[in-house]
mmCIF file of C-alpha atoms in Angstrom:
data_model
loop_
_atom_site.group_PDB
_atom_site.id
_atom_site.type_symbol
_atom_site.label_atom_id
_atom_site.label_comp_id
_atom_site.label_asym_id
_atom_site.label_seq_id
_atom_site.Cartn_x
_atom_site.Cartn_y
_atom_site.Cartn_z
ATOM 1 C CA MET A 818 -36.608 55.161 -34.606
ATOM 2 C CA LEU A 819 -37.884 58.176 -32.700
ATOM 3 C CA VAL A 820 -36.807 57.012 -29.230
ATOM 4 C CA GLN A 821 -33.325 55.934 -30.327
ATOM 5 C CA ARG A 822 -32.034 59.479 -29.845
ATOM 6 C CA PHE A 823 -32.426 58.970 -26.071
ATOM 7 C CA CYS A 824 -30.427 55.707 -25.876
ATOM 8 C CA ASN A 825 -27.149 57.401 -24.982
ATOM 9 C CA GLU A 826 -28.541 60.016 -22.616
ATOM 10 C CA ASN A 827 -27.799 60.096 -18.914
ATOM 11 C CA SER A 828 -31.359 61.053 -18.055
ATOM 12 C CA VAL A 829 -34.649 59.545 -16.935
ATOM 13 C CA ALA A 830 -35.669 59.395 -20.601
ATOM 14 C CA GLY A 831 -32.430 57.541 -21.407
ATOM 15 C CA VAL A 832 -32.976 54.994 -18.633
ATOM 16 C CA ARG A 833 -36.582 54.406 -19.732
ATOM 17 C CA VAL A 834 -35.658 53.966 -23.395
ATOM 18 C CA ARG A 835 -32.904 51.495 -22.478
ATOM 19 C CA GLN A 836 -35.402 49.613 -20.282
ATOM 20 C CA LEU A 837 -38.143 49.503 -22.906
ATOM 21 C CA CYS A 838 -36.011 49.216 -26.076
ATOM 22 C CA PRO A 839 -32.818 47.398 -25.053
ATOM 23 C CA VAL A 840 -32.150 45.940 -28.509
ATOM 24 C CA THR A 841 -32.625 49.310 -30.210
ATOM 25 C CA CYS A 842 -30.168 50.872 -27.763
ATOM 26 C CA GLY A 843 -27.534 48.134 -28.053
ATOM 27 C CA CYS A 844 -27.940 46.559 -24.623
ATOM 28 C CA ASP A 845 -27.893 43.164 -26.343
ATOM 29 C CA GLU A 846 -24.397 43.596 -27.836
ATOM 30 C CA PRO A 847 -21.370 42.984 -25.556
ATOM 31 C CA ARG A 848 -19.082 45.363 -27.492
ATOM 32 C CA HIS A 849 -21.705 47.921 -28.471
ATOM 33 C CA PRO A 850 -20.343 51.462 -27.962
ATOM 34 C CA LEU A 851 -23.126 52.247 -25.452
ATOM 35 C CA ALA A 852 -21.320 53.294 -22.257
ATOM 36 C CA LEU A 853 -24.430 53.192 -20.039
ATOM 37 C CA ALA A 854 -25.070 49.480 -20.626
ATOM 38 C CA LEU A 855 -25.440 48.311 -17.025
ATOM 39 C CA PRO A 856 -28.683 47.330 -15.256
ATOM 40 C CA SER A 857 -28.376 50.431 -13.064
ATOM 41 C CA SER A 858 -28.507 52.526 -16.247
ATOM 42 C CA GLY A 859 -31.548 50.789 -17.716
ATOM 43 C CA CYS A 860 -30.077 47.855 -19.638
ATOM 44 C CA GLY A 861 -31.801 45.061 -17.763
ATOM 45 C CA THR A 862 -30.120 41.822 -16.801
ATOM 46 C CA SER A 863 -32.381 39.903 -19.171
ATOM 47 C CA CYS A 864 -30.291 41.003 -22.173
ATOM 48 C CA ALA A 865 -27.044 39.874 -20.562
ATOM 49 C CA HIS A 866 -28.575 36.496 -19.726
ATOM 50 C CA SER A 867 -30.269 35.913 -23.075
ATOM 51 C CA GLY A 868 -29.101 33.267 -25.511
ATOM 52 C CA PRO A 869 -28.192 35.688 -28.319
ATOM 53 C CA TYR A 870 -26.137 37.910 -25.981
ATOM 54 C CA LEU A 871 -24.292 34.939 -24.481
ATOM 55 C CA ALA A 872 -23.590 33.581 -27.969
ATOM 56 C CA LYS A 873 -22.140 36.957 -29.039
ATOM 57 C CA LEU A 874 -20.024 37.087 -25.875
ATOM 58 C CA ALA A 875 -18.789 33.537 -26.444
ATOM 59 C CA ALA A 876 -17.848 34.410 -30.027
ATOM 60 C CA LEU A 877 -15.601 37.290 -28.984
ATOM 61 C CA PRO A 878 -11.904 36.503 -29.100
ATOM 62 C CA CYS A 879 -9.996 36.676 -25.844
ATOM 63 C CA ALA A 880 -7.789 39.412 -27.228
ATOM 64 C CA ASP A 881 -7.546 43.110 -26.477
ATOM 65 C CA VAL A 882 -8.986 45.356 -29.168
ATOM 66 C CA ALA A 883 -6.772 47.696 -31.144
ATOM 67 C CA ILE A 884 -6.587 51.289 -29.950
ATOM 68 C CA ASP A 885 -8.474 52.353 -33.094
ATOM 69 C CA ASP A 886 -11.167 49.643 -32.909
ATOM 70 C CA GLU A 887 -14.426 51.246 -34.043
ATOM 71 C CA ASP A 888 -16.509 49.949 -31.124
ATOM 72 C CA PHE A 889 -13.817 50.853 -28.566
ATOM 73 C CA VAL A 890 -13.463 54.384 -29.924
ATOM 74 C CA GLY A 891 -17.270 54.676 -30.032
ATOM 75 C CA PHE A 892 -17.480 53.521 -26.408
ATOM 76 C CA LEU A 893 -14.905 56.120 -25.334
ATOM 77 C CA ASP A 894 -16.733 58.815 -27.335
ATOM 78 C CA ASP A 895 -20.047 57.862 -25.720
ATOM 79 C CA TRP A 896 -18.501 57.787 -22.238
ATOM 80 C CA HIS A 897 -17.000 61.241 -22.871
ATOM 81 C CA ALA A 898 -20.374 62.628 -23.996
ATOM 82 C CA VAL A 899 -22.255 61.088 -21.060
ATOM 83 C CA ALA A 900 -19.690 62.491 -18.618
ATOM 84 C CA GLU A 901 -20.733 66.005 -19.640
ATOM 85 C CA SER A 902 -23.844 65.585 -17.458
ATOM 86 C CA TRP A 903 -22.021 64.166 -14.418
ATOM 87 C CA PRO A 904 -20.730 65.974 -11.318
ATOM 88 C CA ALA A 905 -17.434 67.802 -11.852
ATOM 89 C CA ASP A 906 -15.241 65.158 -10.186
ATOM 90 C CA TRP A 907 -16.772 62.285 -12.189
ATOM 91 C CA LYS A 908 -16.537 64.325 -15.364
ATOM 92 C CA ALA A 909 -12.893 65.267 -14.821
ATOM 93 C CA GLY A 910 -11.933 61.780 -13.681
ATOM 94 C CA SER A 911 -13.535 60.339 -16.794
ATOM 95 C CA GLN A 912 -12.535 62.838 -19.451
ATOM 96 C CA THR A 913 -9.081 63.939 -18.360
ATOM 97 C CA GLY A 914 -8.166 60.724 -16.628
ATOM 98 C CA PHE A 915 -9.573 57.390 -17.665
ATOM 99 C CA ILE A 916 -10.705 58.197 -21.209
ATOM 100 C CA GLN A 917 -7.510 60.108 -21.981
ATOM 101 C CA GLY A 918 -5.373 57.201 -20.780
ATOM 102 C CA LEU A 919 -7.370 54.727 -22.853
ATOM 103 C CA ARG A 920 -7.251 56.923 -25.966
ATOM 104 C CA GLN A 921 -3.484 57.372 -25.695
ATOM 105 C CA TYR A 922 -2.443 53.859 -24.675
ATOM 106 C CA GLY A 923 -5.416 51.592 -25.346
ATOM 107 C CA CYS A 924 -5.695 48.462 -23.263
ATOM 108 C CA ASP A 925 -1.957 48.627 -22.450
ATOM 109 C CA TRP A 926 -2.797 51.428 -20.019
ATOM 110 C CA LEU A 927 -4.530 48.823 -17.839
ATOM 111 C CA ALA A 928 -1.790 46.203 -17.839
ATOM 112 C CA SER A 929 1.549 47.710 -18.781
ATOM 113 C CA GLN A 930 3.567 49.291 -16.010
ATOM 114 C CA GLU A 931 5.524 51.236 -18.623
ATOM 115 C CA ALA A 932 2.319 52.678 -20.116
ATOM 116 C CA MET A 933 1.008 53.601 -16.657
ATOM 117 C CA VAL A 934 4.272 55.329 -15.704
ATOM 118 C CA GLU A 935 4.467 57.163 -19.017
ATOM 119 C CA ALA A 936 0.818 58.233 -18.728
ATOM 120 C CA TYR A 937 1.315 59.429 -15.159
ATOM 121 C CA ALA A 938 4.391 61.419 -16.201
ATOM 122 C CA SER A 939 2.268 63.159 -18.838
ATOM 123 C CA GLY A 940 -0.452 64.076 -16.325
ATOM 124 C CA VAL A 941 -2.825 61.106 -16.717
ATOM 125 C CA PHE A 942 -3.430 59.343 -13.440
ATOM 126 C CA PRO A 943 -3.089 55.559 -13.219
ATOM 127 C CA PRO A 944 -6.106 53.379 -14.064
ATOM 128 C CA PHE A 945 -6.446 51.757 -10.641
ATOM 129 C CA VAL A 946 -6.394 54.906 -8.530
ATOM 130 C CA TRP A 947 -8.868 55.527 -5.662
ATOM 131 C CA GLY A 948 -9.821 51.844 -5.558
ATOM 132 C CA VAL A 949 -11.247 51.992 -9.083
ATOM 133 C CA ASN A 950 -11.171 48.852 -11.218
ATOM 134 C CA LEU A 951 -12.493 49.648 -14.687
ATOM 135 C CA CYS A 952 -12.410 45.962 -15.616
ATOM 136 C CA ILE A 953 -15.312 44.799 -13.455
ATOM 137 C CA GLU A 954 -18.965 45.747 -13.054
ATOM 138 C CA GLY A 955 -19.311 47.996 -10.034
ATOM 139 C CA GLY A 956 -15.566 48.621 -9.969
ATOM 140 C CA THR A 957 -16.040 52.350 -10.406
ATOM 141 C CA PHE A 958 -18.346 55.031 -9.086
ATOM 142 C CA MET A 959 -19.246 55.923 -12.696
ATOM 143 C CA PRO A 960 -22.015 53.798 -14.260
ATOM 144 C CA VAL A 961 -20.088 52.670 -17.346
ATOM 145 C CA LYS A 962 -19.821 49.079 -18.480
ATOM 146 C CA PRO A 963 -16.600 47.224 -17.691
ATOM 147 C CA LEU A 964 -13.604 47.425 -19.993
ATOM 148 C CA SER A 965 -13.256 43.638 -19.917
ATOM 149 C CA TYR A 966 -15.372 43.497 -23.095
ATOM 150 C CA TYR A 967 -12.679 45.410 -24.969
ATOM 151 C CA CYS A 968 -9.565 44.545 -22.946
ATOM 152 C CA PRO A 969 -9.987 40.949 -21.728
ATOM 153 C CA VAL A 970 -6.244 40.207 -21.651
ATOM 154 C CA ALA A 971 -5.317 43.453 -19.885
ATOM 155 C CA CYS A 972 -8.187 42.880 -17.439
ATOM 156 C CA GLY A 973 -7.003 39.354 -16.656
ATOM 157 C CA CYS A 974 -10.225 37.686 -17.783
ATOM 158 C CA ARG A 975 -10.837 34.030 -17.155
ATOM 159 C CA THR A 976 -13.433 31.760 -18.719
ATOM 160 C CA GLY A 977 -16.705 32.203 -16.877
ATOM 161 C CA ASP A 978 -16.170 35.820 -15.815
ATOM 162 C CA ALA A 979 -19.469 37.612 -16.404
ATOM 163 C CA HIS A 980 -18.181 40.360 -18.728
ATOM 164 C CA CYS A 981 -15.389 38.463 -20.451
ATOM 165 C CA PRO A 982 -15.129 36.483 -23.651
ATOM 166 C CA ASN A 983 -15.248 32.760 -22.937
ATOM 167 C CA ARG A 984 -12.381 31.744 -25.171
#
């Protein structure tokens, strides 16, 4: 599809395509690699409240994905690419901080004190620095979807949490 090339862009065109073609862009898939999958980025709330979306969310296991999970890696790749267009502090915080920690340690980086200490010793700052909580919508200044889709155990998900598997 001609407009699909704009789905992952951090631009006005990207927001409009996600608003007008949410299914094409992956807004209707909880674990789709699309990093900009929040309402503020164009993926309207109607997708997240639709029957098919809720059924897909309910079908997800309440288990953290593997570090090499295709959707997780795709999400990190998309986040990295989107960060190229962000201000320098957001870009650096994303690419050399959060994404690097997640690539090296996976979901353990969010929940394991040992992983956080080891990451910090190697120059990666901890995941909950500066009041950031990557597990919840609005928990970061960057407009990426919450990690609770990929790391429900590490994020401490409970049944009924908006961005968490229900089982």
